[in-house]
Coordinates of C-alpha atoms in Angstrom, one line a residue:
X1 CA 0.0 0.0 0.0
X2 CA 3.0 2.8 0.9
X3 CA 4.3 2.1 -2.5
X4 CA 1.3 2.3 -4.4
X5 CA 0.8 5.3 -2.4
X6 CA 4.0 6.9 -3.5
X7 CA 3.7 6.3 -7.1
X8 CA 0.9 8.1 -6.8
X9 CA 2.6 11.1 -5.3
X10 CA 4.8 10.4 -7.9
X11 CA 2.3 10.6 -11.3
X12 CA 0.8 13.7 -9.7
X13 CA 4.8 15.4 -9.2
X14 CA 5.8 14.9 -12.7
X15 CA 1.9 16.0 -14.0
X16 CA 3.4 19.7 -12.9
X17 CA 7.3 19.5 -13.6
X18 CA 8.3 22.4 -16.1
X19 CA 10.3 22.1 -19.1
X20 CA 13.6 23.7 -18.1
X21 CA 13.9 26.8 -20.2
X22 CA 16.8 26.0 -22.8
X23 CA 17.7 28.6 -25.4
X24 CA 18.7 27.4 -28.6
X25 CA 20.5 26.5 -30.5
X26 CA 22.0 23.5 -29.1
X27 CA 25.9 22.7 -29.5
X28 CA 28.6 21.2 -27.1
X29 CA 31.2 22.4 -25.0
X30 CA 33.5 18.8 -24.3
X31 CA 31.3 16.2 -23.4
X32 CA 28.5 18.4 -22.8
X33 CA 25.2 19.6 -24.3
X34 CA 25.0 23.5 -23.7
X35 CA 22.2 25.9 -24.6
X36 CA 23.7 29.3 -26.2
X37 CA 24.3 30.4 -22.8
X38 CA 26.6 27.8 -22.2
X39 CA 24.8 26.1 -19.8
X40 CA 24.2 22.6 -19.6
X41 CA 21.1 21.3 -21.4
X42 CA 20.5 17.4 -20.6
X43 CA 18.3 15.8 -23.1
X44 CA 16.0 13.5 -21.4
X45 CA 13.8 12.0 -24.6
X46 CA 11.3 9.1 -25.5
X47 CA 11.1 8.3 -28.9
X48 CA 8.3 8.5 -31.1
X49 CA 8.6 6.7 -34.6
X50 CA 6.9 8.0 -37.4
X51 CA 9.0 5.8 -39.7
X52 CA 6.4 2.7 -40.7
X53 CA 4.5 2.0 -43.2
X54 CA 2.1 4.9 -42.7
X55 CA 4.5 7.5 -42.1
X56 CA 2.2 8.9 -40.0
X57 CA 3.4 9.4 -36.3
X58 CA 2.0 7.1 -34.0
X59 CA -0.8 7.4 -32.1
X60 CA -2.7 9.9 -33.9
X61 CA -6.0 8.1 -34.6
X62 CA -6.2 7.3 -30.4
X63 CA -5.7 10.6 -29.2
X64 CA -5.1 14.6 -30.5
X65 CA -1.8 15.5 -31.2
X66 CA -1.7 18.3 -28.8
X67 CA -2.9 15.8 -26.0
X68 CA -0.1 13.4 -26.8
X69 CA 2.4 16.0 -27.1
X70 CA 1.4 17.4 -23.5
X71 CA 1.7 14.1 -22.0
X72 CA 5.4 13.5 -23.0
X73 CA 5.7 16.9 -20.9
X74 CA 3.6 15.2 -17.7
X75 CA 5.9 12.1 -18.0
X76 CA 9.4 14.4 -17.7
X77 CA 10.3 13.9 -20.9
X78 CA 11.9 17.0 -22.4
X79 CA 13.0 15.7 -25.9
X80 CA 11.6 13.5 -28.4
X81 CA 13.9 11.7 -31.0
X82 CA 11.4 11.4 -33.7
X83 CA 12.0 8.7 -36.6
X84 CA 11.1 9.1 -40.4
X85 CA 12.3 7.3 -43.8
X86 CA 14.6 8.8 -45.9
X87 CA 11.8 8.3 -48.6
X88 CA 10.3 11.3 -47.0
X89 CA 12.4 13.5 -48.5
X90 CA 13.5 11.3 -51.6
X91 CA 10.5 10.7 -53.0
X92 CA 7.8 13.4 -53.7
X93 CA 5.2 11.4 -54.5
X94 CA 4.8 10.2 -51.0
X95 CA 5.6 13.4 -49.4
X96 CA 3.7 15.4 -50.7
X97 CA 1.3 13.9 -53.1
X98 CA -0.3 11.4 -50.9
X99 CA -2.5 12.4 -48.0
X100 CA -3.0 11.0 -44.6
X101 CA -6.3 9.8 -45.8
X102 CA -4.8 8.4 -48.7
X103 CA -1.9 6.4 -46.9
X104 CA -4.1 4.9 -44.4
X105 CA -6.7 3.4 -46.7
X106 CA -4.3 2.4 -49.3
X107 CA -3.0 0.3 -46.5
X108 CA -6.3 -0.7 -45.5
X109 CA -6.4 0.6 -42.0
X110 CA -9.3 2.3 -42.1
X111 CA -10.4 2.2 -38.4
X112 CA -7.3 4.1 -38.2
X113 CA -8.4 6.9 -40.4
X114 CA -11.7 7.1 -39.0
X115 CA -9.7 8.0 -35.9
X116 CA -7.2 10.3 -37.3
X117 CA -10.3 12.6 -38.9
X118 CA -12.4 12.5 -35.4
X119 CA -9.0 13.3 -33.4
X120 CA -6.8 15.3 -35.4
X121 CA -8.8 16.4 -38.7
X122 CA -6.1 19.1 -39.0
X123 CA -3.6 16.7 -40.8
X124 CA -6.4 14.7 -42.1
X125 CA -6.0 15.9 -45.5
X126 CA -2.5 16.9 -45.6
X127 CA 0.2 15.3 -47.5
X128 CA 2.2 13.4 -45.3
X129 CA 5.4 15.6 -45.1
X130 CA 3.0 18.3 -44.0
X131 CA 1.5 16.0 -41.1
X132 CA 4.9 15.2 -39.8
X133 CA 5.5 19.2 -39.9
X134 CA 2.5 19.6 -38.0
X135 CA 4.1 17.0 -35.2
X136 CA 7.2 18.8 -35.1
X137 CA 5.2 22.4 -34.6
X138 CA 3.5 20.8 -32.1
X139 CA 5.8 19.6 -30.0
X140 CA 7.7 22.8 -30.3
X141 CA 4.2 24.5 -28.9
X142 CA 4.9 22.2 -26.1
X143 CA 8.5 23.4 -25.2
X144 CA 9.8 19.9 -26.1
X145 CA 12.9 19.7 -28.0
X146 CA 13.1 17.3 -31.1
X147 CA 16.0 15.2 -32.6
X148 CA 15.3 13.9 -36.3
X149 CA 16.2 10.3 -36.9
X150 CA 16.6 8.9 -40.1
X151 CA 15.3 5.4 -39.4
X152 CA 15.6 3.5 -42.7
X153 CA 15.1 4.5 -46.1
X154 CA 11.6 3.2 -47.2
X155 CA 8.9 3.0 -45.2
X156 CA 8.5 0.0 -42.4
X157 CA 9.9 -2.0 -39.4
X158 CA 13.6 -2.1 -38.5
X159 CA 15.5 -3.7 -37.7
X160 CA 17.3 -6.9 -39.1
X161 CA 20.9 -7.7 -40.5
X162 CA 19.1 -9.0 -43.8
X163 CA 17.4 -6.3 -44.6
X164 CA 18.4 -4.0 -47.8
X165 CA 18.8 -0.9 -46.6
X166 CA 21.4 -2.2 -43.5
X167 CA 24.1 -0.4 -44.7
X168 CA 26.0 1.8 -46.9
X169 CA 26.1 0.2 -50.6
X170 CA 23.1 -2.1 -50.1
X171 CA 20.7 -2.3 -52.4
X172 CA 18.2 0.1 -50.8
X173 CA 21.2 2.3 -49.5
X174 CA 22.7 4.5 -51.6
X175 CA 25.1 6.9 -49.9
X176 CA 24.8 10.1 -52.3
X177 CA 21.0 9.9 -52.4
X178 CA 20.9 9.3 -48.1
X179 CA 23.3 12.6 -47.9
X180 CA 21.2 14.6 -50.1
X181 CA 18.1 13.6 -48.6
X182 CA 19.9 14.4 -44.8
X183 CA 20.9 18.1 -46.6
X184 CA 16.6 18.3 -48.0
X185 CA 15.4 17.5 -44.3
X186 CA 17.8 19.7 -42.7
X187 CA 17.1 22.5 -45.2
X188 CA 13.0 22.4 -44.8
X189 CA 13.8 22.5 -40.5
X190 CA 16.7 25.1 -40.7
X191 CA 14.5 27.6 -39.0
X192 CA 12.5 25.7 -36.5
X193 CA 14.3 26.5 -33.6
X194 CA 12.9 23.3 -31.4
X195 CA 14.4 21.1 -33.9
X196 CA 18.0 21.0 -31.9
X197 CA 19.8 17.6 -33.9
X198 CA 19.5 15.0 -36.3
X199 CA 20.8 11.8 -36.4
X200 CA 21.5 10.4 -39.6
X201 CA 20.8 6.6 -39.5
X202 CA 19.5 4.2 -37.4
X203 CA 21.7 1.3 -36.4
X204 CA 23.9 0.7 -39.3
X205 CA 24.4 -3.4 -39.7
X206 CA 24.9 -5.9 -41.6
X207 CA 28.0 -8.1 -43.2
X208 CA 30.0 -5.6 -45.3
X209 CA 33.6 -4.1 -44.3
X210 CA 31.8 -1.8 -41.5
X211 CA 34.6 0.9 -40.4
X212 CA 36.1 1.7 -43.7
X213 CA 32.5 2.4 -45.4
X214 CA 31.7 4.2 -42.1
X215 CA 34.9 6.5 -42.7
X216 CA 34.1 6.7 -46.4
X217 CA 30.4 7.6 -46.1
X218 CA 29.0 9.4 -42.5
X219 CA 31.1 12.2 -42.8
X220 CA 29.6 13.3 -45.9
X221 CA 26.1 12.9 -45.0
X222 CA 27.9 14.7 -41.5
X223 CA 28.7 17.4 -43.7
X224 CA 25.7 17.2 -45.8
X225 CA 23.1 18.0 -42.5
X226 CA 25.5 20.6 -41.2
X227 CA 26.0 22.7 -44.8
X228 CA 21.8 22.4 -44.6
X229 CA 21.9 23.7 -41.0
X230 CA 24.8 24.9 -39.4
X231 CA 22.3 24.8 -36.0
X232 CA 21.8 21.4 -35.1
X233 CA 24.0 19.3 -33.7
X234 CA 25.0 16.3 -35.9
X235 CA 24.3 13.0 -33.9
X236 CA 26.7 9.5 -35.8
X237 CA 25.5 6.1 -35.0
X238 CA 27.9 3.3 -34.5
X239 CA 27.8 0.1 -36.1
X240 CA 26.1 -3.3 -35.0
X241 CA 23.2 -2.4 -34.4
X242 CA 24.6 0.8 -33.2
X243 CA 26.4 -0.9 -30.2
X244 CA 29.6 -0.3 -31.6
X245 CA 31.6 3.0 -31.9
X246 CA 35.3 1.0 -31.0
X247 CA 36.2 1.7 -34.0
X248 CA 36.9 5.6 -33.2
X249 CA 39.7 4.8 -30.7
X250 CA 42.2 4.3 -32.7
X251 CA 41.4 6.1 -36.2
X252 CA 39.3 9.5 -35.8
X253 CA 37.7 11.0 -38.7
X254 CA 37.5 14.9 -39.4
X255 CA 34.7 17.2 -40.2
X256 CA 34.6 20.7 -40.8
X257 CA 32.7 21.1 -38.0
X258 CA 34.0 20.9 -34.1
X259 CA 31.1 22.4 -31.7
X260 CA 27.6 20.4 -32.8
X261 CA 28.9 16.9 -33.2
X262 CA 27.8 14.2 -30.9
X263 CA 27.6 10.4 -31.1
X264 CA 25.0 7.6 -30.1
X265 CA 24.9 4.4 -28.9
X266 CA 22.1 1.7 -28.0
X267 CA 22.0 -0.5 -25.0
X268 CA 18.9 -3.1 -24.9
X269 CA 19.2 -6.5 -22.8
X270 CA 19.7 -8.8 -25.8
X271 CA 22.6 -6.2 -26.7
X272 CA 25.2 -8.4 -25.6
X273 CA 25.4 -12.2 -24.9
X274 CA 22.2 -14.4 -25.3
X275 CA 20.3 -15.1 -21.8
X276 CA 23.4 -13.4 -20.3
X277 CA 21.4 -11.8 -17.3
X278 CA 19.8 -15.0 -16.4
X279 CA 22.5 -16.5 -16.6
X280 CA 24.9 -15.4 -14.4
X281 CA 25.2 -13.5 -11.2
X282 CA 23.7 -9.7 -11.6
X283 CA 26.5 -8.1 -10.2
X284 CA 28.9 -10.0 -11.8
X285 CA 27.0 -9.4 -15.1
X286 CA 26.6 -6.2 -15.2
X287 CA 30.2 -5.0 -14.2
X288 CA 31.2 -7.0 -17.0
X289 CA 28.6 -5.2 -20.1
X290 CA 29.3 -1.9 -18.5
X291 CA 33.2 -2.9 -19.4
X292 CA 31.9 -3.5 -23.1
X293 CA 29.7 -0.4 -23.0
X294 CA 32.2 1.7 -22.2
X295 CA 34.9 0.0 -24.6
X296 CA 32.3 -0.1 -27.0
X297 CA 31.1 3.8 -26.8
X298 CA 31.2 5.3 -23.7
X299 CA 35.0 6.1 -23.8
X300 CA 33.8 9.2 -26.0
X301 CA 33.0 11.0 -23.0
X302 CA 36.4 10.6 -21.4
X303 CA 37.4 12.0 -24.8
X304 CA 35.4 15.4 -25.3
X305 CA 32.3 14.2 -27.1
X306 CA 28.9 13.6 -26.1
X307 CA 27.4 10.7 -26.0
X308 CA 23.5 10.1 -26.1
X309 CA 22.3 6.8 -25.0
X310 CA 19.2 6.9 -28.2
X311 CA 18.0 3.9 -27.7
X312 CA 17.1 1.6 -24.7
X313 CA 13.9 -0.4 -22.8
X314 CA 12.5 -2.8 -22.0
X315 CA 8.8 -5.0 -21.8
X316 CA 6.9 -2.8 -19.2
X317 CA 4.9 -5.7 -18.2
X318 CA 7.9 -6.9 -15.8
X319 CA 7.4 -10.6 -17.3
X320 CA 11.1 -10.2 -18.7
X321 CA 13.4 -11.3 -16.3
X322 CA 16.6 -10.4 -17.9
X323 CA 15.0 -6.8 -19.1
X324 CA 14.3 -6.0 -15.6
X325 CA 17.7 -7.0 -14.3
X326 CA 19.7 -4.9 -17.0
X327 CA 17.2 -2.0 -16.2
X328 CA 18.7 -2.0 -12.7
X329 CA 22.2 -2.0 -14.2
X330 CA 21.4 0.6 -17.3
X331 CA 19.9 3.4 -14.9
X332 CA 23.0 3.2 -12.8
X333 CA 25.3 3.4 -15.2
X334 CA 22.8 6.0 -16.9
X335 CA 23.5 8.0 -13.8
X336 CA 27.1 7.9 -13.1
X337 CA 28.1 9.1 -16.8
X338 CA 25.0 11.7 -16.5
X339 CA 23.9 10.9 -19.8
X340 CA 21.7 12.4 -22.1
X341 CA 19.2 10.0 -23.5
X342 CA 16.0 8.5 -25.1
X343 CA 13.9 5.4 -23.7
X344 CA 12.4 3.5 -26.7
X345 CA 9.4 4.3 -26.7
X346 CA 6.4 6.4 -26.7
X347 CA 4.6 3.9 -28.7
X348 CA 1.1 2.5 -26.9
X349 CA 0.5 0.4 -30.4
X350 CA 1.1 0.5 -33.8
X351 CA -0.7 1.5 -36.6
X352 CA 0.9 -1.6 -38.7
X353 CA 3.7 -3.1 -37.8
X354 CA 5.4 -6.4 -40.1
X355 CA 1.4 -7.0 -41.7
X356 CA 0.1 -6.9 -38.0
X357 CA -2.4 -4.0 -37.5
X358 CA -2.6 -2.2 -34.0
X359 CA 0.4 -4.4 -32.4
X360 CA 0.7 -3.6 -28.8
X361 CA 4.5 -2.2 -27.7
X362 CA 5.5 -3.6 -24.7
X363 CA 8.2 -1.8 -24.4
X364 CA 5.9 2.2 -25.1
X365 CA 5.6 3.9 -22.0
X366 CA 1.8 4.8 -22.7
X367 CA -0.5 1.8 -23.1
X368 CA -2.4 1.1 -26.3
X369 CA -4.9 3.7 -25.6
X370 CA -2.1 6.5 -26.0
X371 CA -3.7 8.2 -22.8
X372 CA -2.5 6.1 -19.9
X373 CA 1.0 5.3 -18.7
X374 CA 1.7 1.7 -19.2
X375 CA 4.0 1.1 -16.2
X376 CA 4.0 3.9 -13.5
X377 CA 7.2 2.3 -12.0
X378 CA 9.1 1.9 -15.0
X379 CA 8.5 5.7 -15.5
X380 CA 9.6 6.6 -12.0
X381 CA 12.5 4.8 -12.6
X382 CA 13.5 7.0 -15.5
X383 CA 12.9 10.3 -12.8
X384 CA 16.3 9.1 -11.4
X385 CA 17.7 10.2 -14.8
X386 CA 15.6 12.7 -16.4
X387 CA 17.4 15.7 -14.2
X388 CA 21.4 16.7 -15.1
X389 CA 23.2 15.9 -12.0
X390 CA 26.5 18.1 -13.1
X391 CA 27.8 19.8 -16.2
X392 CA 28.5 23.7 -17.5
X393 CA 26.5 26.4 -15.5
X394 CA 24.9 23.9 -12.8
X395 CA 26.0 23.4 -9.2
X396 CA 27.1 19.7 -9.1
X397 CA 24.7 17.9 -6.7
X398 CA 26.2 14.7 -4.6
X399 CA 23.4 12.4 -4.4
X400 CA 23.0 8.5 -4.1
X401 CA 20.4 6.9 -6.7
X402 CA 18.7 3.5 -6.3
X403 CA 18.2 2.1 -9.5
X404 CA 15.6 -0.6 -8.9
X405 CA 13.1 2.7 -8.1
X406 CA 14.4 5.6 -9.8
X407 CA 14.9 6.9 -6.1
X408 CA 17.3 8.8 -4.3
X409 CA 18.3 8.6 -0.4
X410 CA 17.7 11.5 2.0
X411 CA 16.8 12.5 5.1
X412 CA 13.7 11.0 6.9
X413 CA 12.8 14.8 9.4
X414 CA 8.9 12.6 10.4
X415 CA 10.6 10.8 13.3
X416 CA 11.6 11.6 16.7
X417 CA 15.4 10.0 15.2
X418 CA 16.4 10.6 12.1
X419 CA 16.3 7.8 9.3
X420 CA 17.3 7.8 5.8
X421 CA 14.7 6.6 3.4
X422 CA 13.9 6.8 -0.6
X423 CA 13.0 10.4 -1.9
X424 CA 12.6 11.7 -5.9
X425 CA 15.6 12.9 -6.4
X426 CA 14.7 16.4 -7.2
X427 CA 13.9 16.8 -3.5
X428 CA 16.3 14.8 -2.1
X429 CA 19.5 16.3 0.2
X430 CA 22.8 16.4 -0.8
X431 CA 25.3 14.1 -0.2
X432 CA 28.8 12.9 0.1
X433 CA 30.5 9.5 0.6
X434 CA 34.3 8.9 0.0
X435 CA 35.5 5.1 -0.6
X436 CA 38.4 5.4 1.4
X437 CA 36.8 6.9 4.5
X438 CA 33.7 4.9 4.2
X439 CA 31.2 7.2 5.9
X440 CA 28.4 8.0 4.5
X441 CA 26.9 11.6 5.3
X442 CA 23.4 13.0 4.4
X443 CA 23.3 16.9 4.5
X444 CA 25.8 16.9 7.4
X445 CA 24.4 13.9 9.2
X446 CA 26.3 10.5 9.0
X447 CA 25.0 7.0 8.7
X448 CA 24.9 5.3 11.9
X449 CA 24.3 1.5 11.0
X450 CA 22.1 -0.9 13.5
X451 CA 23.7 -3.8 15.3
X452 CA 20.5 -6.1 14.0
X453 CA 19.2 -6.6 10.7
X454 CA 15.9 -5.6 9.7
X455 CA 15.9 -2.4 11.1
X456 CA 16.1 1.3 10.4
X457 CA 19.5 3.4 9.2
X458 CA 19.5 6.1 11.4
X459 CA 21.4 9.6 11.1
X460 CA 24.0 11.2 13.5
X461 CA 25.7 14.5 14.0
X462 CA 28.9 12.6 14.0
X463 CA 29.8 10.4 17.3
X464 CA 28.9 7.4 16.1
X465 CA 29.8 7.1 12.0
X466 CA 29.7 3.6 11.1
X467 CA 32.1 2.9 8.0
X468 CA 30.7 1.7 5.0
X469 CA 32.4 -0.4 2.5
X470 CA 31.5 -1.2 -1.4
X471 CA 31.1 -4.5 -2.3
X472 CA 31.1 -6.7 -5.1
X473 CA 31.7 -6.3 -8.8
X474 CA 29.5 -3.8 -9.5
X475 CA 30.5 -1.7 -6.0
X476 CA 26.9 -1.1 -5.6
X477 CA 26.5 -2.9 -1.9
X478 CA 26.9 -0.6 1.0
X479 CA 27.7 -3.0 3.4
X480 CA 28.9 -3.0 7.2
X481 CA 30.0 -5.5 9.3
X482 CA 27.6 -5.4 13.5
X483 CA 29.7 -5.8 16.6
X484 CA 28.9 -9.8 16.6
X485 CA 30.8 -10.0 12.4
X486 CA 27.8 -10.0 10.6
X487 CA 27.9 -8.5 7.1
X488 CA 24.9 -6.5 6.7
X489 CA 23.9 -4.4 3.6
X490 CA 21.7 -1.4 3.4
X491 CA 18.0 -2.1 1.6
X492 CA 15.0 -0.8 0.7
X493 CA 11.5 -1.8 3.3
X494 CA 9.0 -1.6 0.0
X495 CA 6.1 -0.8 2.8
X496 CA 7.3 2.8 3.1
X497 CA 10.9 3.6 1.3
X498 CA 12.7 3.5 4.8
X499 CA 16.5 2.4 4.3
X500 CA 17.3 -1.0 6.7
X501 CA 19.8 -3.2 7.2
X502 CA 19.6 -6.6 5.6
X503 CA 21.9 -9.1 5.0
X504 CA 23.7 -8.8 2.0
X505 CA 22.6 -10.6 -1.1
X506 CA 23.8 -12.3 -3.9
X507 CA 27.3 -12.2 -3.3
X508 CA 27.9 -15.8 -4.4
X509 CA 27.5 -16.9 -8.4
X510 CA 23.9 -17.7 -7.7
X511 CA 22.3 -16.3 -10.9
X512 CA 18.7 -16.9 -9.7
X513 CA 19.3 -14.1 -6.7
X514 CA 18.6 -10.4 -8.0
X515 CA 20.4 -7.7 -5.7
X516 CA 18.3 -4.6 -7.1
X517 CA 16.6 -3.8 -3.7
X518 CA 20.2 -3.1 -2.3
X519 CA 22.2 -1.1 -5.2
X520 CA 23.0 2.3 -4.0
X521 CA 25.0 4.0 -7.5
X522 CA 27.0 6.5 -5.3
X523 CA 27.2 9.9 -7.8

């Protein structure tokens, strides 16, 4: 019931929090997003696709525009990376001689137009480059940010290593006509000022000789986007599946460019070896993919560059066992690198998706009726991320994030004794813990550990600090040891957010146990 409670607290916090006021445009200042004052401007996105077979942005024939638009804002989102096929600009035909009306019932899905003209009969009739105009206005109206994605090239579902368009030189890729179609979309957005990036392709793939037709190819459609509009920052995917930016360490390529280029990576469960977080120890696990992650991409940041996480998720039902664990492990590391980001995905249902009409997304954060969040937990969870942490023009805050919730530990002032508990982190108290000291303060109050598990953490003024040590792989355990040798850990009492002392789990290779009640990411 106390949980329930809190997420409730929680829907109705994040129904009022505002848009941070950014002014643009967007470029980068090291590894940083900055605003043109300089200051830092985190980009906390969901993505929206408006890339299949419709190319109509989802959604639109359950709910206005306008009403979708103002529920990315009530969720915390501040960004949306929005997806489209090159054919959009390519081919004028299905820009802009085909309607809305005319792409849904050529496809059949005429339920799906019926709902389009009784929610949003404003686009109804417009050619389709002129609907997905009207989204990005929208949004603008909204104070939400948008980054352009160049999904694929035709219109459809993405993505697989067969298909045609995986990469450059296949035979529904052609480099010159992808780069001139990047310089058309960036030309028609030059002056709409909400439109801060685009990123030129989606998870480049496949079986050809990847890094020398990535050197040979992305900086021209780089160049081609920035030539367009020298206002947006230029976002360069990787390669398998966009998992992959390794390459870079060794052999850099150069651009004409130095202040709007940014790179991004994607991070999903089955990212990395099959059944891997089932099948071994969750600490152990994730220590090791955050070693890949980092080898694989998130070096860039200890380099000068910005990195945007673009893509990440997982089933919202929390039937996925290995989804929820690497969650867990994804926020933390999420948090430590303060990264900018976008969860996939918006999506309640699709429109048509592979020959299946109105497929549920598991993974959408709003359920099929585009009204209703789909998993208020999953969202709080994303909370503990959606807020910069440091970077230009902020005061860097000190703050310890559990994962598993999206939570951050503070000060419990209800009691006659002080006790920590979970908070939002936007309200939560600084504060500080060093390794080698081991004591753990909360706004100038240490962590005085009980001698017994099960109960509360309570808060001193300094007589009694108890030392507090980081355990296992992923050094996400606060533990202690009581006067009698047992090694307790601090956890999370579910009935009202309270920290406690338990004893410490899943130390061993036991890949069954899951730890997420008891990681503390120490930022």
């Amino acid at each position: 019931m106390a949980r329930s409670f809190y997420l409730c607290i929680f829907l109705l916090f994040i129904t009022w929090i505002p848009i941070i006021s950014t002014s643009f445009p967007l470029s980068t200042n090291t590894r940083w997003i900055v605003d043109e004052k300089g200051q830092r401007a985190k980009l906390a996105c969901v993505n929206w696709p408006a890339h299949l077979q419709p190319a109509v942005a989802e959604g639109l024939s359950k709910q206005p525009l306008d009403s979708i638009s103002k529920k990315i804002v009530s969720m915390g989102f501040n960004c949306v990376r929005l997806t489209w096929p090159l054919d959009l600009t390519t081919n004028d035909t299905l820009a802009l001689k085909i309607t809305v009306k005319q792409s849904f019932e050529s496809l059949n899905l005429f339920d799906d137009a019926l709902g389009i003209q009784t929610h949003n009969p404003k686009i109804f009739n417009l050619p389709i480059f002129n609907a997905f105009q009207e989204v990005v206005s929208n949004l603008g109206q909204n104070g939400l940010m948008v980054i352009l994605d160049n999904h694929l090239t035709y219109p459809g579902w993405c993505c697989s290593d067969n298909d045609l368009d995986a990469f450059f030189g296949y035979p529904n890729f052609d480099p010159v006509i992808w780069a001139k179609g990047l310089g058309k979309m960036a030309t028609l957005f030059r002056n709409v000022t909400n439109v801060i990036g685009m990123s030129l392709r989606n998870e480049p793939r496949g079986t050809r000789d990847y890094p020398d037709l990535w050197f040979r190819f992305m900086p021209k459609g780089a160049e081609a986007v920035h030539a367009a509009n020298p206002e947006v920052l230029v976002i360069l995917s990787g390669i398998d599946f966009d998992t992959n930016l390794s390459f870079l360490r060794d052999r850099f390529f150069n651009v004409s460019f130095t202040d709007k280029l940014v790179f991004e990576q994607h991070w999903y469960s089955f990212s990395h070896e099959g059944g891997a977080w089932v099948k071994h120890n969750s600490n152990d696990i994730c220590a090791k993919i955050i070693g890949e992650v980092n080898h694989n991409g998130g070096f860039l940041l200890d380099r000068g560059f910005p990195l945007i996480l673009s893509e990440f998720g997982t089933d919202e039902r929390g039937v996925d066992v290995s989804g929820n664990r690497y969650m867990n492990c994804l926020v933390a590391w999420a948090a430590e690198k303060d990264l900018d980001w976008a969860v996939w995905a918006l999506t309640g249902d699709y429109y048509l998706r592979t020959g299946t009409k109105h497929m549920v997304e598991t993974y959408g954060v709003l359920d099929a009726t585009w009204k209703n969040v789909r998993n208020s937990t999953y969202l709080q969870k994303l909370s503990g991320i959606q807020h910069p942490f440091r970077g230009p023009g902020l005061q860097e805050k000190k703050i310890i994030l559990h994962p598993h919730t999206g939570l951050c530990v503070t000060n419990n002032h209800s009691g006659n004794v002080p006790t920590l508990r979970l908070e939002l982190c936007t309200k939560s108290e600084p504060s500080t813990f060093n390794p080698k000291e081991g004591i753990l303060w909360i706004n100038k109050m240490c962590v005085e550990t009980p001698d017994v598990a099960g109960q509360k953490v309570k808060l001193g003024v300094g007589t009694k600090c108890s030392k507090l040590g980081q355990i296992s792989a992923t050094k996400m355990h606060l533990s202690f040891k009581t006067s009698n040798g047992l090694l307790l850990c601090l956890d999370v009492d579910e009935r009202d957010n309270s920290i406690v002392a338990n004893p410490c789990k899943c130390l061993t290779k036991d890949a069954s146990c899951d730890p997420a009640s008891q990681w503390f990411k120490v930022l």
